[in-house]
Coordinates of C-alpha atoms in Angstrom, one line a residue:
Chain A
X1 CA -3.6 -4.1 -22.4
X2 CA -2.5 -7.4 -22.3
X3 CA -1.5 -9.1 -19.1
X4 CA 2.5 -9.5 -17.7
X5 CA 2.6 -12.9 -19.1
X6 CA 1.6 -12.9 -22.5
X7 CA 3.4 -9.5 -23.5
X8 CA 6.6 -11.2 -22.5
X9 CA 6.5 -14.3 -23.9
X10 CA 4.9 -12.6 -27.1
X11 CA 8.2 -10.2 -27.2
X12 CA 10.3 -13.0 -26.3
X13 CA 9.4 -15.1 -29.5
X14 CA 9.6 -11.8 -31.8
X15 CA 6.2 -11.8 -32.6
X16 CA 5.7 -8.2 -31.2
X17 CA 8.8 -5.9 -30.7
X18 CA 8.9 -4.6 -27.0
X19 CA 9.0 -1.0 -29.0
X20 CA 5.7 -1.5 -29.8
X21 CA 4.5 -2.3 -26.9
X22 CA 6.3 0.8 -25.0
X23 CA 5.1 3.1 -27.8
X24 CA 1.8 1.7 -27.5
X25 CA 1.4 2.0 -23.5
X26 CA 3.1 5.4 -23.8
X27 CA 0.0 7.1 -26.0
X28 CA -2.8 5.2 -24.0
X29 CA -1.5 7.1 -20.9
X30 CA -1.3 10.5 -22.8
X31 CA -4.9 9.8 -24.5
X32 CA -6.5 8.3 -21.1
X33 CA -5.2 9.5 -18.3
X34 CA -6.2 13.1 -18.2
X35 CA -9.2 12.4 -16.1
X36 CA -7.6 9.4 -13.8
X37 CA -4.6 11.3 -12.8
X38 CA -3.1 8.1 -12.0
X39 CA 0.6 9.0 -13.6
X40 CA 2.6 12.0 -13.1
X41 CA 5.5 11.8 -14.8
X42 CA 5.3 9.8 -18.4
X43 CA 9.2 8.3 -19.4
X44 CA 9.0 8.6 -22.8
X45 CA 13.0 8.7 -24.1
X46 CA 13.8 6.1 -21.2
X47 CA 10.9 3.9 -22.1
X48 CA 11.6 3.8 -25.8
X49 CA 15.6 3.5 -25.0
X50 CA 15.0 0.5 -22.6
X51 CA 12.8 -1.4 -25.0
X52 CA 14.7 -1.0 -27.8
X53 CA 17.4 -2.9 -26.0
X54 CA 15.3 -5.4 -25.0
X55 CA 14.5 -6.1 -28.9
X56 CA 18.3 -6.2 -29.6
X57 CA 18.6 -8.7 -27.1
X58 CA 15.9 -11.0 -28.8
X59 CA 17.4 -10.5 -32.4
X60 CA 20.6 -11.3 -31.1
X61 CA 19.2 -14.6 -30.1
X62 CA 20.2 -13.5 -26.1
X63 CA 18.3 -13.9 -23.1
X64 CA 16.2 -10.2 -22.9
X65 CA 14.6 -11.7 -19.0
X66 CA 11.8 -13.1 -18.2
X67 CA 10.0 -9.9 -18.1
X68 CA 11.2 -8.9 -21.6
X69 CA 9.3 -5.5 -22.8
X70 CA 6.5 -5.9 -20.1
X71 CA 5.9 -1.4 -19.6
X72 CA 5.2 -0.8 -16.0
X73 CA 5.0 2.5 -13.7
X74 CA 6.3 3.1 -10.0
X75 CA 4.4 4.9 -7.4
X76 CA 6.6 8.5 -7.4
X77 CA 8.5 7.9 -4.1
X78 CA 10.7 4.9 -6.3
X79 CA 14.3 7.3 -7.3
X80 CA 14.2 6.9 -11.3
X81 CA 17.4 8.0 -12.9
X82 CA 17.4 11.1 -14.5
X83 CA 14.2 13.0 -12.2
X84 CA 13.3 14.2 -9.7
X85 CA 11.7 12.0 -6.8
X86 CA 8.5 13.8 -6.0
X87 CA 7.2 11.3 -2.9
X88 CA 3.7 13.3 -3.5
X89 CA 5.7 16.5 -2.4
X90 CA 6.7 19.6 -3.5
X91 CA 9.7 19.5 -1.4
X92 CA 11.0 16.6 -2.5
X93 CA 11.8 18.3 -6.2
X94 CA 14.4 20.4 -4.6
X95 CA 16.8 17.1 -4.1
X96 CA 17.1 17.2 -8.0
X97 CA 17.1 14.2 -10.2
X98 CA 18.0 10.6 -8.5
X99 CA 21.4 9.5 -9.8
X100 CA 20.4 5.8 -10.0
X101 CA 17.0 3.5 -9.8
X102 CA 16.0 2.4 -6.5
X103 CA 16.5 -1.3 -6.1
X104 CA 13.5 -2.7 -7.0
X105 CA 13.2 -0.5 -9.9
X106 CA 17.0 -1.8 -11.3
X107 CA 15.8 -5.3 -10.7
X108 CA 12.7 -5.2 -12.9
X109 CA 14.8 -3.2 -15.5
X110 CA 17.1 -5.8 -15.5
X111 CA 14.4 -8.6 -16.0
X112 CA 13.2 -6.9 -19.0
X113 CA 10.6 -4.7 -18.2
X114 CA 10.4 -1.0 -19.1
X115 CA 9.3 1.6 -16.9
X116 CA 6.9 4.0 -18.6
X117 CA 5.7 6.5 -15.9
X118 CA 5.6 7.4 -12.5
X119 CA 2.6 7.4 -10.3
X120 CA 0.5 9.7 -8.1
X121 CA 0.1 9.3 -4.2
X122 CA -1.2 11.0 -1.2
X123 CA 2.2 13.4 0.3
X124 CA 4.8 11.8 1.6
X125 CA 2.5 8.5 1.2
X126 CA 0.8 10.3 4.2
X127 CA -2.9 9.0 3.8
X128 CA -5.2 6.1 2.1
X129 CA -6.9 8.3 -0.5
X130 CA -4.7 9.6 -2.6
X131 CA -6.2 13.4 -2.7
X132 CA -3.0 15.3 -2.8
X133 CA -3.2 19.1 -3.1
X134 CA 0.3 19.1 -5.7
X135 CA -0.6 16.5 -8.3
X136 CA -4.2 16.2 -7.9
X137 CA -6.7 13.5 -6.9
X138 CA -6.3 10.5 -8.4
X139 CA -10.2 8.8 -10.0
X140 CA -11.4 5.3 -9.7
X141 CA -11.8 3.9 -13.1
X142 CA -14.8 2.0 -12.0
X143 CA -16.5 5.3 -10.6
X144 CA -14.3 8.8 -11.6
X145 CA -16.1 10.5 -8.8
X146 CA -14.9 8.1 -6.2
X147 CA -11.7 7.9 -4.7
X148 CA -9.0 5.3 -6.3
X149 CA -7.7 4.3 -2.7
X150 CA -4.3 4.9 -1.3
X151 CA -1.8 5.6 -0.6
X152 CA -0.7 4.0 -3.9
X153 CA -3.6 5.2 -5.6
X154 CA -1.8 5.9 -9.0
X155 CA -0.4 2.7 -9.1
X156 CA -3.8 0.8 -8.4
X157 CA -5.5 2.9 -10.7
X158 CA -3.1 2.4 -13.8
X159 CA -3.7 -1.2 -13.7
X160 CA -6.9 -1.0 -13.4
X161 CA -7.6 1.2 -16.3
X162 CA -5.4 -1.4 -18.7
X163 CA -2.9 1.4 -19.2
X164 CA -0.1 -1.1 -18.0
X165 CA 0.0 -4.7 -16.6
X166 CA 1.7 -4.1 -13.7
X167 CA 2.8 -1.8 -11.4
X168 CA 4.3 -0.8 -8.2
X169 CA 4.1 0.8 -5.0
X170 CA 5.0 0.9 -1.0
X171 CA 3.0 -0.5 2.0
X172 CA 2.8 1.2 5.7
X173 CA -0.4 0.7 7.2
X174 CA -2.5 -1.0 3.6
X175 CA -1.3 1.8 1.2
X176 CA -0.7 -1.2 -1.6
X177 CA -3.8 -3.2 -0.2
X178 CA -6.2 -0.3 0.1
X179 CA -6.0 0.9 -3.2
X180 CA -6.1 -2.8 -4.9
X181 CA -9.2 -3.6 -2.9
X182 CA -10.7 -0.2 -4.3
X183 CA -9.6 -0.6 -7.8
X184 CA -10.5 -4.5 -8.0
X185 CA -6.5 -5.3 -9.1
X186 CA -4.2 -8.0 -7.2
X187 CA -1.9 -6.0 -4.6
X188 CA 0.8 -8.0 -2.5
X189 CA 2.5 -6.4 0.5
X190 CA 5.4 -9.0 0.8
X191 CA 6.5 -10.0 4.4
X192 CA 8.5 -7.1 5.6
X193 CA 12.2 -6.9 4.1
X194 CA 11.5 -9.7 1.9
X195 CA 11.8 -6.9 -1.5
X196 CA 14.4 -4.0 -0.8
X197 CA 13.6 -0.8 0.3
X198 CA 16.4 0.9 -1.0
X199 CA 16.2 4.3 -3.2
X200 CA 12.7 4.6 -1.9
X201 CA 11.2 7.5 0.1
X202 CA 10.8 6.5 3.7
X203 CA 7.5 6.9 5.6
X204 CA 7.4 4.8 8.7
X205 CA 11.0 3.2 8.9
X206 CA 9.6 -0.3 10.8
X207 CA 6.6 0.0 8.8
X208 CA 6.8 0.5 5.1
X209 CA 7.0 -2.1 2.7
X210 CA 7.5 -2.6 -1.2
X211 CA 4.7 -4.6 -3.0
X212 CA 3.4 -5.0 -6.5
X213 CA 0.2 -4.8 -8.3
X214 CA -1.1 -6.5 -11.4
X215 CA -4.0 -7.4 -12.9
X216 CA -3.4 -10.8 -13.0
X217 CA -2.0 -13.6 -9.9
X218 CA 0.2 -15.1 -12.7
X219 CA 1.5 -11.4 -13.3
X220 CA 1.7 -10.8 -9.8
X221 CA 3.5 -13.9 -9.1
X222 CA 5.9 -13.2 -12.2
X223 CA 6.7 -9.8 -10.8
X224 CA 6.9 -10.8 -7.2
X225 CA 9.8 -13.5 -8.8
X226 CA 12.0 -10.8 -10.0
X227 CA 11.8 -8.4 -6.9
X228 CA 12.6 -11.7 -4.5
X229 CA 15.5 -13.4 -6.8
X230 CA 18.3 -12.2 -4.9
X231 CA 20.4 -14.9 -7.3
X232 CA 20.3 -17.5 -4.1
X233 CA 18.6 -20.0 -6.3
X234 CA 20.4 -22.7 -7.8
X235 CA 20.1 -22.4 -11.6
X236 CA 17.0 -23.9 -13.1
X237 CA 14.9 -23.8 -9.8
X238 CA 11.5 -22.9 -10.0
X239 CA 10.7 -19.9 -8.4
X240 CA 8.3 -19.7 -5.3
X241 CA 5.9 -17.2 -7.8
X242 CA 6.0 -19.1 -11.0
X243 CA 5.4 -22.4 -9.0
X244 CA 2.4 -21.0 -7.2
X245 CA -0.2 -21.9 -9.8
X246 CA 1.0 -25.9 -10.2
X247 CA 1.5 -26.2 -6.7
X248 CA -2.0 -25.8 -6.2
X249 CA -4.2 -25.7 -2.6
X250 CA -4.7 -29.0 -1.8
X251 CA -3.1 -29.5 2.0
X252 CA -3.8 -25.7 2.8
X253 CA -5.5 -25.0 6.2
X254 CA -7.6 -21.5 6.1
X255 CA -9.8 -20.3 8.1
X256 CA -11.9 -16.7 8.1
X257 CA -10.8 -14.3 10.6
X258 CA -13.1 -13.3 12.5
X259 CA -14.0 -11.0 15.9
X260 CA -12.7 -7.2 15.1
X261 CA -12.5 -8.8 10.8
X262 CA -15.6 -8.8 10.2
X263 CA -17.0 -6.3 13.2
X264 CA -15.6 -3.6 10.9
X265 CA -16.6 -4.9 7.4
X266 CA -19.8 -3.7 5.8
X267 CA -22.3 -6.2 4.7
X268 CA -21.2 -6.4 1.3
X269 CA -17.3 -6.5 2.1
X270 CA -18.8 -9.9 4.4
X271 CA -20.5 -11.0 1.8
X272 CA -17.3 -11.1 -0.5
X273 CA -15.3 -12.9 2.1
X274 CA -18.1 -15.4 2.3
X275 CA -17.9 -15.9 -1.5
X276 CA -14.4 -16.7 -1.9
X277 CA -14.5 -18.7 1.6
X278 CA -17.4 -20.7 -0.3
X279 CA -15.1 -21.4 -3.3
X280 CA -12.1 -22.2 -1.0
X281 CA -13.8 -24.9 1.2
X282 CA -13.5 -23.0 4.5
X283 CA -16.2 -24.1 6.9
X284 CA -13.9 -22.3 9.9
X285 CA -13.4 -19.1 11.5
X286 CA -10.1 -17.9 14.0
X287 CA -10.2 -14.7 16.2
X288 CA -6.8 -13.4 16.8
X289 CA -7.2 -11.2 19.7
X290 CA -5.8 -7.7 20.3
X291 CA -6.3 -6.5 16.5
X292 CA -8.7 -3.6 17.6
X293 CA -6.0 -2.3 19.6
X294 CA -3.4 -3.4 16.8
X295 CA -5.0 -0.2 14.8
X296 CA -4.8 2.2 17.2
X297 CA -0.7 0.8 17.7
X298 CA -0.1 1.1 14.2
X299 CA -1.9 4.6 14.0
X300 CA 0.4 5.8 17.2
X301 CA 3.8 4.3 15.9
X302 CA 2.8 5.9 12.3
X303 CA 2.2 9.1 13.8
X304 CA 5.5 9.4 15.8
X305 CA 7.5 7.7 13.1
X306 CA 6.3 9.6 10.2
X307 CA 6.7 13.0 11.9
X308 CA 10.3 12.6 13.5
X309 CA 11.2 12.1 9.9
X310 CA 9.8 15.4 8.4
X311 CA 11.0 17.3 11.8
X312 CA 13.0 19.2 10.3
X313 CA 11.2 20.8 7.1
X314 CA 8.2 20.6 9.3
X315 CA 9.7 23.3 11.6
X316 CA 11.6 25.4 8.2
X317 CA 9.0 25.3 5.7
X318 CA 5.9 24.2 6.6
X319 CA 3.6 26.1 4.3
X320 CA 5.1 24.1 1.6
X321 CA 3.9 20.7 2.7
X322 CA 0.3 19.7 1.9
X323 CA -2.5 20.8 4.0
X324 CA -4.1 17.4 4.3
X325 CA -1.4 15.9 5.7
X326 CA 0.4 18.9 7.3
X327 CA -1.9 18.2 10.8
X328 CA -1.2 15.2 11.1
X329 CA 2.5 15.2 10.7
X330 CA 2.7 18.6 13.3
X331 CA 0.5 16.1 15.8
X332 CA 2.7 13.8 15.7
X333 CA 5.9 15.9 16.7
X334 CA 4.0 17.0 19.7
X335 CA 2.8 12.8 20.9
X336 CA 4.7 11.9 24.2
X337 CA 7.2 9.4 23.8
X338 CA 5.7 7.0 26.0
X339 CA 2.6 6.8 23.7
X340 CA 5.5 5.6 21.0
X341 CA 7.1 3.5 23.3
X342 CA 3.7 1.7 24.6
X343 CA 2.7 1.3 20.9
X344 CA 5.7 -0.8 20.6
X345 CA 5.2 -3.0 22.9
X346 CA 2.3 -3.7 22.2
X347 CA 3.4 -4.9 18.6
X348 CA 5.7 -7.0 20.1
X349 CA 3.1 -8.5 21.6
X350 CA 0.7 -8.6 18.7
X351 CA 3.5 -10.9 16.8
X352 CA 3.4 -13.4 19.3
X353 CA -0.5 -13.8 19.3
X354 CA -0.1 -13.4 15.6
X355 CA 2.0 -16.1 15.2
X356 CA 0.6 -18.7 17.5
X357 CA -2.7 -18.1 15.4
X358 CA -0.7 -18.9 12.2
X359 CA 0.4 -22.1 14.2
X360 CA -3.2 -23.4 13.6
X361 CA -3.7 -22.1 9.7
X362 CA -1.6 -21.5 6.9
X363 CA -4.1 -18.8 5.4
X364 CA -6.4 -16.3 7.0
X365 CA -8.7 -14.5 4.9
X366 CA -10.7 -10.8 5.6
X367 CA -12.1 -8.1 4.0
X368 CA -9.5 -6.1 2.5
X369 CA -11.3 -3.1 2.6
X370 CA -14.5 -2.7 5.2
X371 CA -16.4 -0.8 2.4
X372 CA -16.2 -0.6 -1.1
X373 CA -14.5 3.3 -2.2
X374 CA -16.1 6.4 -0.6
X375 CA -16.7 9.7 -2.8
X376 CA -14.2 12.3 -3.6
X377 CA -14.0 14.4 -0.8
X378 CA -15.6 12.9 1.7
X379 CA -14.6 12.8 5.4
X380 CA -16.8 10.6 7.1
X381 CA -17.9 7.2 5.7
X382 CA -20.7 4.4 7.9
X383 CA -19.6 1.1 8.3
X384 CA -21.9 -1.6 10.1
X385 CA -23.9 1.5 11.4
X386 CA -21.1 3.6 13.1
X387 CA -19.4 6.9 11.4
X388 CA -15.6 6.6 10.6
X389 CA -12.8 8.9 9.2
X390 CA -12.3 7.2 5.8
X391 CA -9.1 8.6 5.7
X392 CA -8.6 6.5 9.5
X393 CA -11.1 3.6 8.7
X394 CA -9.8 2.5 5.4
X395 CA -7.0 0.8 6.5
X396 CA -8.8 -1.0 9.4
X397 CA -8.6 -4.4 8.1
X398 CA -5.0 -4.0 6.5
X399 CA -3.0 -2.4 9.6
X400 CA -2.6 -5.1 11.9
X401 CA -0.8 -7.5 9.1
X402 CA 1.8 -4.5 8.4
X403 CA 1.7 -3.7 11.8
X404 CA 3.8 -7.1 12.3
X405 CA 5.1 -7.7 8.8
X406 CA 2.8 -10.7 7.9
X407 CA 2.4 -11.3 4.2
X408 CA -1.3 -10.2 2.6
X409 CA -2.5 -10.3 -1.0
X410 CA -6.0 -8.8 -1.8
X411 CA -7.7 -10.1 -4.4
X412 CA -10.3 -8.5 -6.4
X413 CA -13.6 -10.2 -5.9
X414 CA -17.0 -8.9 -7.1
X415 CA -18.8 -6.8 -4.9
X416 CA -22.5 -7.0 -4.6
X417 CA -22.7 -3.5 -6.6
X418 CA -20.5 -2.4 -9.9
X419 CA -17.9 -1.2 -7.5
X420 CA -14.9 -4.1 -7.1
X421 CA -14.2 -5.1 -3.1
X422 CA -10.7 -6.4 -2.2
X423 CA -10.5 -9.9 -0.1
X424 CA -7.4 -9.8 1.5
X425 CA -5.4 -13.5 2.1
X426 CA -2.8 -13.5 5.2
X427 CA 0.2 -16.0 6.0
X428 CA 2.5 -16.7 8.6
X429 CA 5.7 -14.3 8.1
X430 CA 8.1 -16.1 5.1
X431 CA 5.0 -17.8 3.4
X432 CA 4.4 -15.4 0.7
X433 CA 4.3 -18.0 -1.9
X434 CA 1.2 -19.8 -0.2
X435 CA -0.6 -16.6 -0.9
X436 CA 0.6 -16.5 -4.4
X437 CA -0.7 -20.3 -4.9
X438 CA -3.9 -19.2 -3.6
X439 CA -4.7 -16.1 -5.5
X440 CA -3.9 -17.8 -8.5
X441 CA -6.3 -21.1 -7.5
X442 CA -9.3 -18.1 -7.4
X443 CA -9.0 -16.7 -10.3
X444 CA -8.7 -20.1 -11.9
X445 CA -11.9 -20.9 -10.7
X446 CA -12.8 -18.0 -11.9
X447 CA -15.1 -16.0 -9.2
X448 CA -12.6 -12.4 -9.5
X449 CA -13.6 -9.5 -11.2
X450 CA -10.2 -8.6 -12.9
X451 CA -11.2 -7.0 -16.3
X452 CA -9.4 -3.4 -16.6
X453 CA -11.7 -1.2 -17.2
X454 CA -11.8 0.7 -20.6
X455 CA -11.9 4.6 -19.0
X456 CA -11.2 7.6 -20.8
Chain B
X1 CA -10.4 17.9 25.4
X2 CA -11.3 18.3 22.0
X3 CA -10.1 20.5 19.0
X4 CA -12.9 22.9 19.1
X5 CA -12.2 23.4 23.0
X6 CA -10.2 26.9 23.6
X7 CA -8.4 25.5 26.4
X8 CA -7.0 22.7 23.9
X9 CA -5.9 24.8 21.4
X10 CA -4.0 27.1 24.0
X11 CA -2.1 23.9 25.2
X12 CA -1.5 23.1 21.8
X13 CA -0.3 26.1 20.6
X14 CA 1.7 26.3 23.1
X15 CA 3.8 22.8 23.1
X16 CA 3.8 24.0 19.4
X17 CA 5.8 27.1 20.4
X18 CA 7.9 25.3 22.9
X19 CA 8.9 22.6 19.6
X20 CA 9.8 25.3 17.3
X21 CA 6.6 24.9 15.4
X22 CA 4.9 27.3 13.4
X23 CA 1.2 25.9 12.7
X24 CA -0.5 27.8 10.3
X25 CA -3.1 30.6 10.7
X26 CA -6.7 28.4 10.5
X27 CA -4.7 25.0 11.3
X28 CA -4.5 25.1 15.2
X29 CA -7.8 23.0 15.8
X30 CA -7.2 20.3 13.0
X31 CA -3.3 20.0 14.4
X32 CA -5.2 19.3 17.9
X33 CA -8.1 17.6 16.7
X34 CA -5.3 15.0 15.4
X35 CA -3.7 15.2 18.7
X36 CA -6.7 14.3 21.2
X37 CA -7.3 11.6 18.6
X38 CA -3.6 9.8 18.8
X39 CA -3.7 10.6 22.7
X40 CA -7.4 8.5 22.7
X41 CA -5.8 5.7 20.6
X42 CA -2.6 5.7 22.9
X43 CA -4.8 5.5 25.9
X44 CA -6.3 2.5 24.2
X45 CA -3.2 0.5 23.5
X46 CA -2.0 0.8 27.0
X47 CA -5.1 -0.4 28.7
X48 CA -4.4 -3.4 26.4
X49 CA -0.9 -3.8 27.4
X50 CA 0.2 -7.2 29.0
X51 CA 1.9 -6.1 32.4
X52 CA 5.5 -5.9 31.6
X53 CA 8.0 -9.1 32.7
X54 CA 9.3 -8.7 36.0
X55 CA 13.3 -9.7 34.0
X56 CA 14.2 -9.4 30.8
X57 CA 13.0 -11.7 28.6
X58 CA 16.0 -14.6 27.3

């Protein structure tokens, strides 16, 4: 698979018809997926249909976008025209099919691109591991008995097995993060409400985000262009994604995060940080204070938030949800409401230390993960000598960002074994681009590990 | 209180009962398990709280 980049300017000249490409993409998922699980529903007729547009476009001498024939896949809570929105659920497929695309799904169409599949997740995006009792449990390409990461684990997974370029999914607590870091691909969680929400499945209303993944930062930039344009540039502007890579690092001030960052990261997850703090220049680390307890905040407001909104199947039918989330969800229904309430607060809070540390640096940089990805099925995982939950402890280093709506981009750096390790790049709410600009400064220097990896 | 303690899962069960919700056969100590663990993390964030302002902010 090539990258985002090259496949559209190659269809855009006519040297490959976006046909091709869709036809292409479409059997590599039939002929390698099986094991992954990474896709569960492939888009054949609409995938052919949109691309062959896209090539009448370019013989016509028209404009087919600047994403022209580039195949992609959506993490299954996105509404697709035409079927039904499974959110991980089995529930969910009694809605029917969605009338129309969610928005960020309409805006890639228009831009060219051509949805080929839809992607697997943990329930109701209800988890970071993406073991869901319905659909299955999606593999890491790198290691098919470890788990891809999740909650976007399909998403993560498909771009990391070169079955498409790009990819997206939704954010609540490092559910786009998580599964990048795991899966060694780029994954942005924008700053929250910067890319539209609409037609999605909600999780955690005044948590979830939209967010992309590719295998490349160009790709990632190019995709993050088309989900931001909301048509308030003037015409011929460069976008904040496309500019990122000119635009360069010089000026930037980044420091390591340190204190609860790095308590929580394993020794090689450090070790990653330290490489790509090495390449960046940093000689500095920053403690923001109160991210411990951000977890915990997130994990409370999750809890509450994420149950309210399944109350009512939760009480009528709840044999039919999945019994790795089902617990979690019925716990939260029964949490006080001044557990809720105190979790709030203390965000509100949180964003005001946040921000005065961001007053200091432009770019933060952690651990995306604190380990690299646990086995299939297990429960407990050891970081830095203490037992976790994975399916609590995975998210450790992600929460507190989404927690408060700051931007973060992992990157896939090497890890010290053959498994990838995420390092994950913060900025001050707004600042997406900065991340972009420094994503795509590492991998020109070349120290990430973003070759797909040829599974079958 | 934890989920394998009898007197938990009673209190559970029955703040279940009291909701409308039916937890599973088998489920009752994971659904409390869950529970002692969001109280803990609760518990947490509010000995972090700043003490609240005496007016509303501007």
């Amino acid at each position: 698979m090539r990258t985002v980049d090259d496949i559209a300017a190659r269809v855009r000249r006519g040297e490959v018809s976006a046909v091709e490409v869709a036809t292409t993409t479409l059997g590599d998922i039939v002929d390698r997926d099986g094991l992954l699980c990474s896709c569960t529903d492939v888009l054949e007729e609409r995938a052919l249909g949109d691309a062959r547009r896209v090539d009448a476009a370019v013989a016509a001498g028209e404009d087919p976008g600047p994403l022209a024939g580039v195949p992609f896949a959506v993490k299954n809570l996105f509404e697709v025209e035409g079927i039904a929105t499974r959110a991980g659920s089995r529930i969910e497929l009694d809605r029917g099919p969605a009338r129309v695309d969610a928005a960020a799904v309409a805006r890639l169409r228009r831009a060219g691109a051509v949805l080929v599949a839809t992607t697997n997740t943990d329930e109701y995006a209800h988890g970071l591991t993406t073991e869901n009792t319905h659909y299955g449990t999606t593999r890491n390409p790198h290691d098919p008995e470890r788990i891809a990461g999740g909650s976007s684990g399909g998403s993560a997974a498909a771009v990391a097995a070169g079955l498409v370029p790009f990819t997206l999914g939704s954010d609540t607590n490092g559910s786009v993060r998580v599964p990048a870091s795991l899966c060694g691909t780029f994954g942005l969680k924008p700053t929250f409400g910067r890319v539209s929400r609409a037609g999605t499945v909600p999780f955690v209303g005044s948590l979830d985000h939209v967010g992309p993944f590719a295998g490349t930062a160009a790709g990632l930039s190019s995709v993050y262009d088309v989900l931001v344009d909301g048509g308030g540039l003037p015409a011929g502007a460069q976008r904040a994604g496309a500019a990122a890579p000119a635009r360069g690092i010089d000026g930037l001030r980044m420091a390591v995060a340190s204190g609860h960052f790095l308590r929580v990261a394993d020794e090689d997850a450090r070790a990653a940080v330290e490489q790509v703090a090495g390449v960046l220049g940093i000689d500095r680390q920053l403690t923001v204070a109160g991210s411990d307890v951000a977890c915990a905040a997130a994990h409370v407001i999750t809890a509450a938030e994420g149950a309210q909104r399944h109350a009512r199947t939760l009480r009528s039918r709840p044999r039919d949800f999945d019994p790795r989330v089902r617990p979690g969800l019925m716990a939260g229904l029964l949490l006080p409401a001044e557990a809720y309430l105190d979790a709030r607060r203390f965000r509100r809070w949180y964003r005001e230390v946040a921000a005065t540390a961001f007053a200091d640096v432009d770019v933060l940089i952690t651990a995306t993960t604190p380990c690299a990805a646990p086995r299939i099925g297990e429960e407990q995982m050891t970081v830095a000598g203490e037992e976790h939950l994975v399916g609590m402890s995975l998210g450790l280093l992600t929460q507190p960002w989404s927690l408060v709506g700051f931007p973060a981009l992992s990157v896939p750096a090497r890890g010290a074994g053959r498994l990838p390790l995420g390092v994950q790049l913060v900025a001050a709410p707004g600042r997406d681009a900065v991340l972009l600009r420094v994503a795509a400064a590492l991998e020109e220097a070349g120290v990430l590990a973003t070759t797909p990896v040829a599974h079958r | 209180m934890n989920g394998q303690d009898p007197t938990a899962g009673s209190w559970v069960a029955a703040a279940a009962q009291r909701s409308g919700i039916a937890i599973p056969d088998g489920e009752l100590h994971r659904v409390a398990e869950h529970l002692v663990l969001l109280l803990t993390l609760a518990a947490t964030v509010k000995d972090a709280l700043p003490e609240p302002a005496p007016v509303y902010p501007p």
